[in-house]
Coordinates of C-alpha atoms and ligand atoms in Angstrom, one line a residue:
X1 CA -2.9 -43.0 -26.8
X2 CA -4.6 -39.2 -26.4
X3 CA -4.4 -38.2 -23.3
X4 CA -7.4 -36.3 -22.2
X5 CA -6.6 -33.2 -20.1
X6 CA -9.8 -32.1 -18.2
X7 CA -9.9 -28.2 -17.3
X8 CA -10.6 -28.1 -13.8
X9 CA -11.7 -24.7 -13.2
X10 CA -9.8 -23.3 -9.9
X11 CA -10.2 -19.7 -9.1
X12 CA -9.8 -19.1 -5.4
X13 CA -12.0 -16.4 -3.8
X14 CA -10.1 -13.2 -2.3
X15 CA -11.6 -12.3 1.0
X16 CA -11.8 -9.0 1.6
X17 CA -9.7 -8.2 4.8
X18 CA -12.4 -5.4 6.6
X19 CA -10.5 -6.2 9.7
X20 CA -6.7 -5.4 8.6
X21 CA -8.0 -2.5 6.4
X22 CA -9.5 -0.7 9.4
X23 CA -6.1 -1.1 11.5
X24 CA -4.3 0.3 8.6
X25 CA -6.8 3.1 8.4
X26 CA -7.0 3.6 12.4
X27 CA -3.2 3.8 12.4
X28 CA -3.3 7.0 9.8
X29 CA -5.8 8.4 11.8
X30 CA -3.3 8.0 14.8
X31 CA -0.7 9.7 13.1
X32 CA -2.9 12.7 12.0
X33 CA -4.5 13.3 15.2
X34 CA -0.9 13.6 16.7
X35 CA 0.3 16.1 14.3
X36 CA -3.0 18.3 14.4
X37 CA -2.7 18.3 17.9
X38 CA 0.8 19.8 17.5
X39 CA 0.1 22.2 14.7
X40 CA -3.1 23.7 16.5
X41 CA -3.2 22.3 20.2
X42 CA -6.5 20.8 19.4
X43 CA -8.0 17.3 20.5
X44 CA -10.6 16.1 18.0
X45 CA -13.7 15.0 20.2
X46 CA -16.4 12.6 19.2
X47 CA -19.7 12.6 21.9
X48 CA -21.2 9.2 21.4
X49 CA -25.1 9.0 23.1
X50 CA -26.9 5.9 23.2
X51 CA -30.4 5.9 24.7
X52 CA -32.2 2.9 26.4
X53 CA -30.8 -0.5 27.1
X54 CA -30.6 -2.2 23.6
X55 CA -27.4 -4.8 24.1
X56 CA -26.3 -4.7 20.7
X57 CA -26.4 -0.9 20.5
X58 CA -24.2 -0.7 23.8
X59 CA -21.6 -3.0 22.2
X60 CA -21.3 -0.9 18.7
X61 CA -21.2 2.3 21.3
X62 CA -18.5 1.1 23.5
X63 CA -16.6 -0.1 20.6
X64 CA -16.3 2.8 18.5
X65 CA -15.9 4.8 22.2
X66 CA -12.5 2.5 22.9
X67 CA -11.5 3.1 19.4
X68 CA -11.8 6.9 19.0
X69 CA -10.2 7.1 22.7
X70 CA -7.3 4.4 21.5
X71 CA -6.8 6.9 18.6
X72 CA -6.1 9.8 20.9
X73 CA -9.1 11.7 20.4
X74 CA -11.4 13.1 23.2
X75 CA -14.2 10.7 24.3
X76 CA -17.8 11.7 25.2
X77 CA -19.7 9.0 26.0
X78 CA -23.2 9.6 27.2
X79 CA -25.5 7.1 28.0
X80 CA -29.3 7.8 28.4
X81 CA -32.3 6.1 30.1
X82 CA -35.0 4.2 27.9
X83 CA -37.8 6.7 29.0
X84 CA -36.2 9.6 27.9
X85 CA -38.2 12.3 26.5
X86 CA -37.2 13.8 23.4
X87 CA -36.8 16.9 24.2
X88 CA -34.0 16.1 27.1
X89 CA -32.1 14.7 24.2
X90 CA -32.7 17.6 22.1
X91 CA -31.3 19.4 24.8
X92 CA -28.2 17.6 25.3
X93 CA -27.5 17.6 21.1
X94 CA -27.9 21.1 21.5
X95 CA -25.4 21.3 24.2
X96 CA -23.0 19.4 22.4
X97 CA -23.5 21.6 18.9
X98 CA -22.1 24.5 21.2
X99 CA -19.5 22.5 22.8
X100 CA -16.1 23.7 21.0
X101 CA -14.3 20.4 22.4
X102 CA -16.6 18.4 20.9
X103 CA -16.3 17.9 16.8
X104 CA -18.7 14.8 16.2
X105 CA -22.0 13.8 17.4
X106 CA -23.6 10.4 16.8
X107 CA -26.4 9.5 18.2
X108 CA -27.0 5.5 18.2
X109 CA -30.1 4.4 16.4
X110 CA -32.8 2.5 16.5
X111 CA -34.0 5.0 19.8
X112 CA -37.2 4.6 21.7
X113 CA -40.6 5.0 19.9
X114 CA -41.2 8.0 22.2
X115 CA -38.1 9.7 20.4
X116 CA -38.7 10.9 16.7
X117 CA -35.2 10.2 14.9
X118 CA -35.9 12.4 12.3
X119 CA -36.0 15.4 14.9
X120 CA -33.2 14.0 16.6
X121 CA -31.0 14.0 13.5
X122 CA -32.2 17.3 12.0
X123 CA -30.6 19.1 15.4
X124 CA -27.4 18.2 14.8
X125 CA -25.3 20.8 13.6
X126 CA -24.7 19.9 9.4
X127 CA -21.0 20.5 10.6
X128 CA -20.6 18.1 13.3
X129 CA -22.9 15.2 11.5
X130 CA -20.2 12.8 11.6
X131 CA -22.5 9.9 10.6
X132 CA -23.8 11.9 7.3
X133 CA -27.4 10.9 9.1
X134 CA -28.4 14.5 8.5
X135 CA -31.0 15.5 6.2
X136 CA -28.5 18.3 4.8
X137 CA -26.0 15.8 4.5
X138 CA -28.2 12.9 2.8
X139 CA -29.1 16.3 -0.2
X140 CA -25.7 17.2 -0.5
X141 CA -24.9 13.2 -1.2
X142 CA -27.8 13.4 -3.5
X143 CA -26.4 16.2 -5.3
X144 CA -23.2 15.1 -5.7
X145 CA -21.8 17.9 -3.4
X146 CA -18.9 17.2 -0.7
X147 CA -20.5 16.2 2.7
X148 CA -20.0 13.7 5.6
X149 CA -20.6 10.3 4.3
X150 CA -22.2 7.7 6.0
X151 CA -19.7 5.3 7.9
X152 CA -20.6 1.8 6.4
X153 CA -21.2 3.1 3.0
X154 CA -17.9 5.1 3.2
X155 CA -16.5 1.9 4.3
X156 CA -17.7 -0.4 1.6
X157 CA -16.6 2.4 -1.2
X158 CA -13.1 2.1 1.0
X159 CA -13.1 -1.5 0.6
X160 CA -13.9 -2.3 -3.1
X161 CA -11.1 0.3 -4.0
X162 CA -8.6 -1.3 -1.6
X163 CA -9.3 -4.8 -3.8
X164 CA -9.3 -2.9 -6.8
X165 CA -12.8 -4.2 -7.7
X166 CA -14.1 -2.4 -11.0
X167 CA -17.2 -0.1 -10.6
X168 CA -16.8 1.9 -13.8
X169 CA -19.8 0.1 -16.0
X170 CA -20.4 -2.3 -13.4
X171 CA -23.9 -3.6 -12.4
X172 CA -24.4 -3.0 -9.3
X173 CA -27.4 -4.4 -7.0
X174 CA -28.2 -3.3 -3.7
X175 CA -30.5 -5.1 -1.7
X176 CA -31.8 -3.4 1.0
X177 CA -33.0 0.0 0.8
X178 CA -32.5 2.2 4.0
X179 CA -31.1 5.4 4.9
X180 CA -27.9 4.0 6.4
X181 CA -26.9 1.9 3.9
X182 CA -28.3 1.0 1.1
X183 CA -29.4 4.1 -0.4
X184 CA -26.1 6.1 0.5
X185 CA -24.2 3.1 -0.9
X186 CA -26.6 3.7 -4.5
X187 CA -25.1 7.2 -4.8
X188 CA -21.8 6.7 -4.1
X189 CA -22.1 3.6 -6.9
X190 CA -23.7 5.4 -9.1
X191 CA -21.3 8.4 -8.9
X192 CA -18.5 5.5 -9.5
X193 CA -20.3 5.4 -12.7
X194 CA -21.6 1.8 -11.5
X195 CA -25.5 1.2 -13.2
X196 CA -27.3 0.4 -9.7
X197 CA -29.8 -1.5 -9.2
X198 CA -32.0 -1.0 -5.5
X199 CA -34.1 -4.4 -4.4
X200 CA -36.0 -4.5 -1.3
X201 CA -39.2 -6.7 0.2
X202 CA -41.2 -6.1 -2.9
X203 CA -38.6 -6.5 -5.7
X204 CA -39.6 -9.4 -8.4
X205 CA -37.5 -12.1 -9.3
X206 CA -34.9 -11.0 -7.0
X207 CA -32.8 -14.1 -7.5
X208 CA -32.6 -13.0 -11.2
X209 CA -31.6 -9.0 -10.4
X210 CA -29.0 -10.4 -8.0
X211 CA -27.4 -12.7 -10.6
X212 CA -26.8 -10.2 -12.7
X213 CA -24.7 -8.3 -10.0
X214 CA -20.6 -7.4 -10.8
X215 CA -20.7 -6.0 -7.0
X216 CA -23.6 -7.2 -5.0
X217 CA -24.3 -5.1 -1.4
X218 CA -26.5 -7.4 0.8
X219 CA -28.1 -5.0 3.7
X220 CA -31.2 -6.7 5.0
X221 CA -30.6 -7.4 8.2
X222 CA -31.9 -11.2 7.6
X223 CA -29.7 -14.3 8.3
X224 CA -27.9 -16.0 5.3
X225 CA -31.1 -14.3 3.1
X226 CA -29.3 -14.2 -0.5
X227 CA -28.6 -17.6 -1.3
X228 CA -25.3 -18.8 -2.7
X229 CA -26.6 -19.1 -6.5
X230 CA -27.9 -16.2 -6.2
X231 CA -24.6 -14.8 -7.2
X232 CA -23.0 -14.3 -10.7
X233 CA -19.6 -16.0 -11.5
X234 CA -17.0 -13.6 -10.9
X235 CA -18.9 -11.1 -9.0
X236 CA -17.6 -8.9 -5.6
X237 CA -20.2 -9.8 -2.7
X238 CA -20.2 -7.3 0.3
X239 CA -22.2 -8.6 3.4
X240 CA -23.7 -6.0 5.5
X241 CA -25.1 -8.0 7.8
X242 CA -24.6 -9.1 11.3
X243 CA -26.8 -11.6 12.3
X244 CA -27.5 -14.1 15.5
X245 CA -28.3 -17.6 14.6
X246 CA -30.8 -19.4 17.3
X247 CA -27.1 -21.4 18.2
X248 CA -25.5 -17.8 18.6
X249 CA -23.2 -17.7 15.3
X250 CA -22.8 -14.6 13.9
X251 CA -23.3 -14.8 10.3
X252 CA -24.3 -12.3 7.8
X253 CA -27.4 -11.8 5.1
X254 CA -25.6 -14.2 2.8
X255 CA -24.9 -17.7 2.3
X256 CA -21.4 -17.1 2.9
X257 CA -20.0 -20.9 2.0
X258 CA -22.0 -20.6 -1.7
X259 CA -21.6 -17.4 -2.7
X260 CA -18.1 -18.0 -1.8
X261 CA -17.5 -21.1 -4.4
X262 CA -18.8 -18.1 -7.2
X263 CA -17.7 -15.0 -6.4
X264 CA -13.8 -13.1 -6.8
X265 CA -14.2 -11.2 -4.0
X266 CA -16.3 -11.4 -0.6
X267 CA -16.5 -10.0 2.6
X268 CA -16.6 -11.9 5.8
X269 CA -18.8 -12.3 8.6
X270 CA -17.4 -10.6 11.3
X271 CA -14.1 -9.1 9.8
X272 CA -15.4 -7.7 6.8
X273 CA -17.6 -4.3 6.5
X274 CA -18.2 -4.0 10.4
X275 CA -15.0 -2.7 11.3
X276 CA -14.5 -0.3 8.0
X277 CA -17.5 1.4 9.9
X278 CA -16.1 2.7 12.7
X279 CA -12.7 3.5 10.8
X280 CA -14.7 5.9 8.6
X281 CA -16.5 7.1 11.7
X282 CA -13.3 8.4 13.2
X283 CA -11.6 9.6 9.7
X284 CA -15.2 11.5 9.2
X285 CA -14.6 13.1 13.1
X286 CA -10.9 13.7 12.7
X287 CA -12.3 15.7 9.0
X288 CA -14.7 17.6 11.0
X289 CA -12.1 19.1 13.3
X290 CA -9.8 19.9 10.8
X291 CA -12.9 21.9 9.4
X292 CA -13.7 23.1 12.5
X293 CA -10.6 24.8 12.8
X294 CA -10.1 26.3 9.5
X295 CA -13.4 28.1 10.1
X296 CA -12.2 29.5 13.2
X297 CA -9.4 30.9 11.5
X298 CA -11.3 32.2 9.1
X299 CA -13.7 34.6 11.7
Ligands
LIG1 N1 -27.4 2.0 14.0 C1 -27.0 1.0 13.1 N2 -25.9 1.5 12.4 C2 -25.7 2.7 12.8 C3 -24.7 3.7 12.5 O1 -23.8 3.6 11.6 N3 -24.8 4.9 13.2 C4 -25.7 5.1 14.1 N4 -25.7 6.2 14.8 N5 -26.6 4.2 14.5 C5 -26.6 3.0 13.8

């Protein structure tokens, strides 16, 4: 009698832990602030401002607010009416620029339509850009020079090296093309040596460029948008998204349950790159007072 042995392929899917990361990153951070606060008697201070009365904007604000204060830095928060007028806020960036407590400013987007975010961004100092929002910041990334990266790409860079997922050679695909993420997250690919691949509204066939993907970065902002066979065998899927189903689930701009049956490694919805962005938030503020300083030694 043969006996017939059937291969059942079984390859479980590491999630990628955002949320464990981050308190492993926030307890670092802890332990640095202490001991700069000893070596030089300074407090590094992040100013938060948020304008207008957008609810998801107050809940990142307050959130990264608690953390920064949790991690025994100074905490500015300043919250602003919707009908603010530009130039108040340019005002109180400029304030905060000459403010030698202070060591990170971030202003909360999306602002109101009467407030030109480009202006907004281009008056904070290069120095205390802590979001890497700056256009100075954005060149220098371009550049390949050192700068203030932005948080969530930081934090997804943070993430594949923390599961050891190869980028050297890798095809990359990025869907989603904005400042904040997905073209910050190109560069830092690319200068991984990863051949990337940006898809946006317009792309072609963008079921076939995703299925090509080795790491695949999904930052739409659309609910459950790249479709589990959408993703190679094998392949790392990070999940920008945070979404609001009509039942109130959070999920994120893929579908997490398919891609999950293909792919090595995945991030989930909540827990995944969310909280990696305000770790890198407060490493990027704690890096700016530590350059702070060393230029004020320096006069
Ligand atoms: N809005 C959405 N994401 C971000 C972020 O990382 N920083 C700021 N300032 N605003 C955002």
């Amino acid at each position: 009698m043969s006996i017939q042995l059937s291969l059942v392929k079984s390859r479980a899917v590491t999630l990628m832990d955002g949320k464990a990361l981050a308190k492993k990153i926030h307890n670092e951070i802890q332990g640095e602030v202490e001991r700069f606060r000893k070596e030089t008697g300074i407090q590094p201070g992040l100013a938060t401002l948020r304008v207008g009365d957008d609810e998801a904007s107050r809940v990142y604000v307050n959130r990264k607010a608690k953390i920064c204060a949790k991690l025994g830095m100074k905490s500015l928060k300043m919250e602003l009416p919707e009908d603010l007028s530009e130039e108040s806020l340019l005002t109180e960036i400029r304030a905060l620029n000459d403010d030698p407590s202070i060591h990170g400013i971030l202003v909360q987007l999306p602002l109101p339509k009467q407030i030109s975010a480009s202006r907004v961004l281009e008056t904070i100092s290069p120095e205390k850009d802590v979001d890497g929002f700056h256009i100075q910041s954005a060149g220098k990334l371009f550049t390949g020079e050192p700068t203030f990266v932005a948080c969530t790409p930081k934090g997804i860079l943070r993430i594949l090296d923390e599961y050891q997922v190869p980028m050297e050679g890798a095809e990359a695909v990025v869907v989603g093309r904005s400042n904040i993420v997905g073209k910050p997250v190109a560069q830092l690919l690319m200068a991984r040596n990863a051949t990337v691949t940006i898809c946006h509204s317009r792309t072609r066939n963008l079921a076939e460029v995703c299925r090509r993907a080795d790491i695949l970065v999904a930052a739409i902002g659309r609910a459950e948008f790249v479709k589990g066979d959408w993703v190679k065998e094998g392949a790392a899927v990070i999940d920008v998204g945070i979404n609001r189903t009509e039942d109130n689930q959070l999920v994120g701009d893929v579908e997490f349950d398919e891609a999950s049956k293909r792919a090595k490694w995945i991030t989930p919805v909540p827990g995944g790159v969310g909280p990696l962005t305000i770790a890198m938030l407060l490493s990027n503020t704690l890096e700016a007072a530590k350059r702070l300083e060393k230029e004020k030694r320096k006069e």
